[in-house]
Short mmCIF file of C-alpha atoms in Angstrom, two decimals:
data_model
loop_
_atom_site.label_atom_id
_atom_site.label_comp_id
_atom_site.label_asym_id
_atom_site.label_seq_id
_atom_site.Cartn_x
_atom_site.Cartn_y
_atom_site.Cartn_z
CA UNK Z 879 114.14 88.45 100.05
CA UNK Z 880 110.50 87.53 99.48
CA UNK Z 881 109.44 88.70 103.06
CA UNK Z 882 110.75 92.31 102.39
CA UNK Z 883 109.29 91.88 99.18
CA UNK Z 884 105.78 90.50 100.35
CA UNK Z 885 104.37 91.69 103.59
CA UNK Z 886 105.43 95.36 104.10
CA UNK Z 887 104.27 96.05 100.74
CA UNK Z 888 100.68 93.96 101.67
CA UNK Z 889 100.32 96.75 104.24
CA UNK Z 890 101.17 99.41 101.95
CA UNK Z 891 98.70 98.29 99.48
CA UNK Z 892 95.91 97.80 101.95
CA UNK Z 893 96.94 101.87 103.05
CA UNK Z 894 96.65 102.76 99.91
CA UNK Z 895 93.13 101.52 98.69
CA UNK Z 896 91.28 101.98 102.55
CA UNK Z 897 92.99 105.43 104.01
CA UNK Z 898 94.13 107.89 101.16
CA UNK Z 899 94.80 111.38 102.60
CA UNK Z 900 94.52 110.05 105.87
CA UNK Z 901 96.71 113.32 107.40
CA UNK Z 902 98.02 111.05 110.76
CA UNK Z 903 100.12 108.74 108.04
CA UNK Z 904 101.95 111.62 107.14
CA UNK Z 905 102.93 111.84 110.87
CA UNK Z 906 103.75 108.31 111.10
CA UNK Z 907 105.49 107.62 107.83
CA UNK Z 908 107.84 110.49 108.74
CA UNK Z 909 108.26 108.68 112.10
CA UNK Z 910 108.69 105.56 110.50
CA UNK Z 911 111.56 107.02 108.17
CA UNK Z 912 113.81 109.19 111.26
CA UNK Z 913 113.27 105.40 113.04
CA UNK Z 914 114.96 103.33 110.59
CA UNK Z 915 117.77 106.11 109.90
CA UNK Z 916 118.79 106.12 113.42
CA UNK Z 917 118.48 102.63 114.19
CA UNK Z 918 120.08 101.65 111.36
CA UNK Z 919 123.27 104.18 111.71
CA UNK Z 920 123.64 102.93 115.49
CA UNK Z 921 123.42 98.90 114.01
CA UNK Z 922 126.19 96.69 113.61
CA UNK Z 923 124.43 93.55 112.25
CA UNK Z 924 124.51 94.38 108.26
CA UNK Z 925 121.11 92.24 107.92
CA UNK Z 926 119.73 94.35 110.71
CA UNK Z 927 120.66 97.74 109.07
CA UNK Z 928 118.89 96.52 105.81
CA UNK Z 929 115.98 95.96 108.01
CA UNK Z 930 115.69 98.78 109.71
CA UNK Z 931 115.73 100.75 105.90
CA UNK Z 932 112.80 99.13 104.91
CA UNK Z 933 111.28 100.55 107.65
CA UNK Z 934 112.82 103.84 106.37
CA UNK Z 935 111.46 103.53 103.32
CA UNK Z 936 108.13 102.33 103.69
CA UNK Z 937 107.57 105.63 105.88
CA UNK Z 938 108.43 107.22 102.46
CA UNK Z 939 105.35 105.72 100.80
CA UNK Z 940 103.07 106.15 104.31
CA UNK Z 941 104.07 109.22 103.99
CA UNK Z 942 102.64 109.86 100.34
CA UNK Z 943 99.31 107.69 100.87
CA UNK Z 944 98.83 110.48 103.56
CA UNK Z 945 99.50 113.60 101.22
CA UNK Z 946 96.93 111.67 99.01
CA UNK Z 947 97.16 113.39 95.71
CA UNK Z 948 97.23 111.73 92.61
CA UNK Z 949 101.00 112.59 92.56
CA UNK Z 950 101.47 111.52 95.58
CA UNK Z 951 99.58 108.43 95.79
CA UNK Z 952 101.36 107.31 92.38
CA UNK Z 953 104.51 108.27 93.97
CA UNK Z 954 103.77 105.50 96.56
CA UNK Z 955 102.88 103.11 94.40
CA UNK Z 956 105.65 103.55 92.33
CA UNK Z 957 108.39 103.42 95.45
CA UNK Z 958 106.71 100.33 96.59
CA UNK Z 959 107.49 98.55 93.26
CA UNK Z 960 111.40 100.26 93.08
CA UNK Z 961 111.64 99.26 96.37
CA UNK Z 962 111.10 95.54 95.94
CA UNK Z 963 113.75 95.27 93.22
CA UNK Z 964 116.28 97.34 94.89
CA UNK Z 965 115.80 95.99 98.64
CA UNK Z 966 115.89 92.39 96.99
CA UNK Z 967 119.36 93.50 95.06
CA UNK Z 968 120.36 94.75 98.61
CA UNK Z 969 119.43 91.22 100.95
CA UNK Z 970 120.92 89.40 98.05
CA UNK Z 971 124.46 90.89 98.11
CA UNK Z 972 124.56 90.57 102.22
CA UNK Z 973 123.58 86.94 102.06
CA UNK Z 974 126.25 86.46 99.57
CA UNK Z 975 128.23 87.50 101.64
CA UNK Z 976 126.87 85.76 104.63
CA UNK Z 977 127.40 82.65 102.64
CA UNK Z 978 131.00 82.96 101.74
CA UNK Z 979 132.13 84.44 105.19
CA UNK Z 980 129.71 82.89 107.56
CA UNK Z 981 129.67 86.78 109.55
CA UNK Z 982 127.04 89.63 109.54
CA UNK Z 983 128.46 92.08 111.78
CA UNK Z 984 130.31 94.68 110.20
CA UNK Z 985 132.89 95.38 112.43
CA UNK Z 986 134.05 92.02 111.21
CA UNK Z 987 134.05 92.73 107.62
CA UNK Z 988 135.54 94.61 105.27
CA UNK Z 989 138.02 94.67 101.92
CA UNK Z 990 135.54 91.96 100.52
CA UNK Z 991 136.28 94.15 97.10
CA UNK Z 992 139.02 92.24 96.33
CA UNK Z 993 137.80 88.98 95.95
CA UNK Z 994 134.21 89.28 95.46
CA UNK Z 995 133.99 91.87 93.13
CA UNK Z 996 130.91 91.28 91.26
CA UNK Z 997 129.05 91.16 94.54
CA UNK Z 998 130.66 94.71 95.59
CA UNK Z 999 129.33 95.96 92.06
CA UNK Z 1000 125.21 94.54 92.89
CA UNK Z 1001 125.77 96.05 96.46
CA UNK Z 1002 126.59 99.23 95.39
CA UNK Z 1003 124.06 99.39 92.69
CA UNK Z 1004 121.54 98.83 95.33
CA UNK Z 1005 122.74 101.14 97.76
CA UNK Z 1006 122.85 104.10 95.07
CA UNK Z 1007 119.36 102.94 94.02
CA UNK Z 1008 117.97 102.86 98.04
CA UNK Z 1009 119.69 106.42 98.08
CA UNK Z 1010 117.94 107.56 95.37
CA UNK Z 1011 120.84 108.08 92.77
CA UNK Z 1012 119.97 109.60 89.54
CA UNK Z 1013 120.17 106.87 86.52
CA UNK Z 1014 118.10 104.41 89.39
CA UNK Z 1015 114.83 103.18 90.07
CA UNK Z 1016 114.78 105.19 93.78
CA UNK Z 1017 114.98 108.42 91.92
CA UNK Z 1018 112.19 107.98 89.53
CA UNK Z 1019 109.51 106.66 92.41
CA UNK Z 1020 110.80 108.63 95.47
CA UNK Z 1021 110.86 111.53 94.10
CA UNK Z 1022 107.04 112.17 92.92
CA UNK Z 1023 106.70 111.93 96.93
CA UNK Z 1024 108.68 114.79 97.52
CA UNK Z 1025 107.19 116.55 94.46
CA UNK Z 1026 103.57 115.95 95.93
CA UNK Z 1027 104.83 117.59 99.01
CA UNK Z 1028 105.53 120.82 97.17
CA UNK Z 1029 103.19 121.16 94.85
CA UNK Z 1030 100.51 120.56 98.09
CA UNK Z 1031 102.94 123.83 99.81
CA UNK Z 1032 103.39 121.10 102.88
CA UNK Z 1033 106.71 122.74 103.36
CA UNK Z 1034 107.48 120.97 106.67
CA UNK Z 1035 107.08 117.88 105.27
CA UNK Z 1036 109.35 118.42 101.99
CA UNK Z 1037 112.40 119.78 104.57
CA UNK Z 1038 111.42 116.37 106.41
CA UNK Z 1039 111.43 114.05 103.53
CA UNK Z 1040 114.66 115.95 102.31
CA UNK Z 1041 116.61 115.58 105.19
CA UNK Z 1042 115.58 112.05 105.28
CA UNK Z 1043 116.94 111.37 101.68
CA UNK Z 1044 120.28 112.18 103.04
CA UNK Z 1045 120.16 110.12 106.06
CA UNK Z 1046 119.16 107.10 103.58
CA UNK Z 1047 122.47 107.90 101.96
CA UNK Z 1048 124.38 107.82 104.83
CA UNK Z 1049 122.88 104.31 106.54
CA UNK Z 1050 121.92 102.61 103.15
CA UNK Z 1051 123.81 104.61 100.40
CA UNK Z 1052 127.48 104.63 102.37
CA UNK Z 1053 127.05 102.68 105.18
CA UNK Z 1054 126.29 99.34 104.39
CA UNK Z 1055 129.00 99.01 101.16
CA UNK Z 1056 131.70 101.21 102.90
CA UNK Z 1057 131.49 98.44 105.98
CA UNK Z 1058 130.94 95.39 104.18
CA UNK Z 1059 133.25 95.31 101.31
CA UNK Z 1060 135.57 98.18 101.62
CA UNK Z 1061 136.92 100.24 104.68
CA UNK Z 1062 139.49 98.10 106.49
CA UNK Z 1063 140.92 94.91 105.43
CA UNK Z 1064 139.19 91.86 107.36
CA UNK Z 1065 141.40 89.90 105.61
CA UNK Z 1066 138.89 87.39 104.30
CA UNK Z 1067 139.17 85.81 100.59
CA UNK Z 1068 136.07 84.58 100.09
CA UNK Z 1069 134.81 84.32 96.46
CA UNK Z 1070 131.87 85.22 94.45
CA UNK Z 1071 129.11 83.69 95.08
CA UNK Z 1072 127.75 80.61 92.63
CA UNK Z 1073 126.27 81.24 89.49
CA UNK Z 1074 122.81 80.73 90.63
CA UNK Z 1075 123.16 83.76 93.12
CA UNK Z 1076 125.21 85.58 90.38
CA UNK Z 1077 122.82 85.78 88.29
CA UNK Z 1078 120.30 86.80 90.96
CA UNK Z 1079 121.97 89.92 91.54
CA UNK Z 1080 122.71 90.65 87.98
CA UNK Z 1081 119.33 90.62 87.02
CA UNK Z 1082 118.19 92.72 89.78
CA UNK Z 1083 120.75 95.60 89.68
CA UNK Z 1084 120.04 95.80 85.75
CA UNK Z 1085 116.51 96.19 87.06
CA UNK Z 1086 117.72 99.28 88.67
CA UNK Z 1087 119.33 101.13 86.11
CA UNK Z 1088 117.14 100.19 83.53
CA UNK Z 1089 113.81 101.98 85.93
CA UNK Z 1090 116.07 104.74 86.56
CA UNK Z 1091 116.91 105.38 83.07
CA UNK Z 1092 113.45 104.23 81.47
CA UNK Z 1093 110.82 104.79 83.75
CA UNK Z 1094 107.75 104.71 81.82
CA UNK Z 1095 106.90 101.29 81.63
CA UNK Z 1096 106.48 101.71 85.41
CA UNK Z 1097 104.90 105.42 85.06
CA UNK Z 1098 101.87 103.12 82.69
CA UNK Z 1099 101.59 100.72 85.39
CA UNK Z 1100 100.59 103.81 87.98
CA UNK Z 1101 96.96 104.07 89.58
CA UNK Z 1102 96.37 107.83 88.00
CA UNK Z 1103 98.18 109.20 84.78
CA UNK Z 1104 101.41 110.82 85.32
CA UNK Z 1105 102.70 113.84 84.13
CA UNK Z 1106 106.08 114.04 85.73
CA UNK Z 1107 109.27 114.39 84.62
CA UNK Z 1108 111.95 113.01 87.23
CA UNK Z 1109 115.14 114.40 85.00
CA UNK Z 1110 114.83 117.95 85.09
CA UNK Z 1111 117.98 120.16 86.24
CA UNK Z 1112 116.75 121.66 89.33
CA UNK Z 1113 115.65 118.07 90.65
CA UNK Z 1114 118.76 116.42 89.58
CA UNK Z 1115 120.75 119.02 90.91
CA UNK Z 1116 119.09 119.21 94.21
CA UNK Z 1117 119.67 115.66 94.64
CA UNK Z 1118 123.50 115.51 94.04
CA UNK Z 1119 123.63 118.26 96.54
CA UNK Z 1120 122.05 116.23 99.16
CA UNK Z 1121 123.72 112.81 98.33
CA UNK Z 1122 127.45 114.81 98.10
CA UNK Z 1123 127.08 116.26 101.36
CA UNK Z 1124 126.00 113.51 103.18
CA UNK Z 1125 128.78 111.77 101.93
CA UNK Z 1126 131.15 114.26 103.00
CA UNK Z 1127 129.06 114.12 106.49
CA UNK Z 1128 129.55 110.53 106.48
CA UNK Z 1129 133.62 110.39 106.14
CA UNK Z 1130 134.12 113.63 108.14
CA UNK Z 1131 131.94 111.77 111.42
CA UNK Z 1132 133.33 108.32 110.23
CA UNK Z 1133 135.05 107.67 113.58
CA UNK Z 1134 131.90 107.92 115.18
CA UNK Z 1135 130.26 105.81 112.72
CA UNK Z 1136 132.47 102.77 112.73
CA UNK Z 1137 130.51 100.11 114.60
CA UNK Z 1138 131.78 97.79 117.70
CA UNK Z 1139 131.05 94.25 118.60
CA UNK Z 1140 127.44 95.13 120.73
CA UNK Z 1141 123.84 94.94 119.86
CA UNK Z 1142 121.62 98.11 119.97
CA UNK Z 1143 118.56 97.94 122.06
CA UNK Z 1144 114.98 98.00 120.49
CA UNK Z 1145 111.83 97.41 121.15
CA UNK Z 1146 112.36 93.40 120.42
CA UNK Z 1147 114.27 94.03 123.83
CA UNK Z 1148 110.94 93.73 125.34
CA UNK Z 1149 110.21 89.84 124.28
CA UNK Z 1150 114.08 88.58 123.86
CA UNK Z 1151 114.77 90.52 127.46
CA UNK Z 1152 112.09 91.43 129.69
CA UNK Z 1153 109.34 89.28 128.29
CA UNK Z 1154 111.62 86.09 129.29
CA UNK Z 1155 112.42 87.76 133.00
CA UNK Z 1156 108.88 88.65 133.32
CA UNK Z 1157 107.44 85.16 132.41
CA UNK Z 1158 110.25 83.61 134.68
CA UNK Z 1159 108.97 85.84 137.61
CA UNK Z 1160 105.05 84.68 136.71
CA UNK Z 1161 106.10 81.26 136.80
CA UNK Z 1162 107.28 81.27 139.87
CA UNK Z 1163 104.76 82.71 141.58
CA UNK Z 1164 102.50 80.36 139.89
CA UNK Z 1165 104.44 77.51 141.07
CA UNK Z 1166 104.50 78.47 144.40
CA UNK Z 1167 100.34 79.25 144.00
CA UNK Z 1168 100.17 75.90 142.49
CA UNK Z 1169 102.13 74.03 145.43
CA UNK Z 1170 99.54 75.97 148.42
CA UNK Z 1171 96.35 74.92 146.20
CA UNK Z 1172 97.55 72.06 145.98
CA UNK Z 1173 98.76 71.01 149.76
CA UNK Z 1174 95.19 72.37 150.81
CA UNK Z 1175 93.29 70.44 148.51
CA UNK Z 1176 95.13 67.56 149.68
CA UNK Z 1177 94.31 68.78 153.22
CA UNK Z 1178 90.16 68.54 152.55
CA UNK Z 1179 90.31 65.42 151.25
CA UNK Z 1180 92.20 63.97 154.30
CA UNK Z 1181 89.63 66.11 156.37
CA UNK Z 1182 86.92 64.41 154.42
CA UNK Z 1183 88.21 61.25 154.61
CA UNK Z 1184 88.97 61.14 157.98
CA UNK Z 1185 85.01 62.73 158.82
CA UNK Z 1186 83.83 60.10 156.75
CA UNK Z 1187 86.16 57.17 158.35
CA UNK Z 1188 84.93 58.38 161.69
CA UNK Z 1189 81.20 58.33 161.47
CA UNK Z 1190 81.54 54.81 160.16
CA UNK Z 1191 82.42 53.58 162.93
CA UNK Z 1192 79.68 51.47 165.05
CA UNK Z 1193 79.10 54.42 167.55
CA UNK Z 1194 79.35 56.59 164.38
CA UNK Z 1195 76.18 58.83 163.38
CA UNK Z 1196 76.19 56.97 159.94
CA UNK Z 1197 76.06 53.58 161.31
CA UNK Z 1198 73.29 53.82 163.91
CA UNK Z 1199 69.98 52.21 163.74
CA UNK Z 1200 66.86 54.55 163.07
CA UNK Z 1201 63.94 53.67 166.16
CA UNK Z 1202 60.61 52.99 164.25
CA UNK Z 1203 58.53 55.75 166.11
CA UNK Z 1204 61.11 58.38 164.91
CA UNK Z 1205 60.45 56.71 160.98
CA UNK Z 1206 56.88 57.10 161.72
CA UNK Z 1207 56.99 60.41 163.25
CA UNK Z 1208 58.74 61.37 159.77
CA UNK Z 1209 56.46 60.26 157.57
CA UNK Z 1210 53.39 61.93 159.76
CA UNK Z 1211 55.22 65.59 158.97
CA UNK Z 1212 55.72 64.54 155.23
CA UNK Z 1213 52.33 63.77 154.56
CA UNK Z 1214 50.76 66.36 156.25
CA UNK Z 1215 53.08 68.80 154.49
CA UNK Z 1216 51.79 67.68 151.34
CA UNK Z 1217 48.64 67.90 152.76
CA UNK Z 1218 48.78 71.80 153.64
CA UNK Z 1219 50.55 72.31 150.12
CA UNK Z 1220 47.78 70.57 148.36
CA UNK Z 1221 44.59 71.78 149.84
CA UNK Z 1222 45.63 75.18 151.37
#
């Protein structure tokens, strides 16, 4: 909970103040968004699908600090605070259930409604907020990124960011509640979680309404003055459109959707997979590098040894007496080097 809440926001923040209207960000934050709907809607884990939204929705506000307009710029701002409380609301309810079931994946959940009801409420909350629900905080913040989109006629964009917002529903929104506590029965019991965690959630999904129905105490909090209204017809409109038909996208394709017992490959394939086999290979060859360095340095020194053994020996050249005329004959050529060296 306070990593999601924490670091990818740190990042956001340090977008926002060094690289407003950097145009690449828009590039990348839509990136980042189509990456986390697709990874998420092929996951299984229901940890890992919350994961991969946050990397969904932080392209939303990448996305906006690259539009760079005061609307747009607030609008990332404000999605960065919605999404804290809602993503929190969201980790919370799976590590409930975590806790009472001891599983993540969801093809080995479901019917959790039944006996943990007040957890299925908070869940649900938070996946309507994530989806950008009216009456939640995801409606109020996301959309004054959308709105900057139009009002700076980046039409391409808008039909990217829209399309997006119903892919959210259908990973985030449908997804991760229909899985975990509905769809079949799993047949687990499990209970609510303890008061403590209770309480957690309650606060949090309150959080959610209350920003989605009252959103100018957040609006005041905003880097430029806002003059937006969220609630008008057309937008509200627009956005039941979107949410409906992805839902009916979601049941009519929800044989495809349902998840089996595998893991989907990513990138962290490359240091749980192939960075191990790689390193495996390297030491190896480093062993076998180690073992010839080290059988030939063992070789000089016996060489050494052996030169040094022999020439001690009485006939040896290091043991041999030194005739005086050849000591004197030395020390004629030394001095008259010196000589030459000196004088010349």
């Amino acid at each position: 909970v306070f990593l999601s809440a924490f670091t990818t926001k740190t990042a956001v923040y340090v977008l926002l103040r060094g690289f407003p209207g950097s145009e690449i960000l828009i590039w990348i934050g839509i990136f980042m968004i189509f990456y986390g709907i697709v990874y998420a809607l092929l996951e299984n884990d229901m940890r890992r699908i919350l994961a991969y939204s946050i990397v969904n929705q932080v392209g939303f506000m990448v996305t906006g600090i690259g539009i760079g307009t005061e609307m747009a710029l607030n609008g990332a701002a404000a999605h960065a605070f919605s999404h804290i409380i809602y993503k929190a609301l969201l980790l919370m309810s799976a590590g409930a259930v975590l806790a009472a079931t001891g599983r993540r994946k969801c093809s080995e959940l479901g019917g959790l409604f039944h006996s943990m009801p007040l957890t299925t409420i908070c869940g649900t909350i938070g996946a309507l907020a994530i989806s950008s629900f009216p009456l939640t905080s995801g409606f109020i913040s996301k959309s004054m990124v959308t709105q900057a989109a139009i009002d700076g006629h980046l039409q391409v964009v808008w039909l990217f960011l829209a399309a997006a917002s119903a892919g959210v529903f259908l990973h985030a929104g449908i997804k991760f509640p229909w899985f975990v506590f509905f769809q079949k029965d799993s047949g687990l019991r499990p209970p609510d979680p303890p008061a403590s965690m209770r309480w957690g959630m309650i606060v949090f999904a309150f959080l959610c309404i209350a920003l989605g129905i009252w959103p100018d105490p957040l609006y005041a909090l905003l880097p430029y003055p806002v003059d937006y209204v969220p609630y008008t017809a057309a937008h509200v409109i627009t956005q039941l459109q979107l949410l409906l038909f992805s839902g009916l996208a979601f049941f009519v394709m929800l044989d495809y959707l349902k998840r089996t017992p595998t893991i989907t490959l990513d990138t962290d394939w490359l240091w749980r997979v192939a960075g191990p086999a790689v390193a495996r290979v390297f030491a190896a060859a480093l062993g076998k590098l180690r073992t010839a360095l080290s059988g030939e340095i063992d070789h000089g020194f016996q060489s050494l040894a052996l030169f040094i053994s022999r020439h001690r020996q009485p006939d040896g050249l290091l043991m041999r007496s030194w005739p005086t005329g050849s000591m004197a004959w030395w020390v004629m050529v030394l001095l008259l080097t010196y000589l030459l060296l000196y004088y010349v």
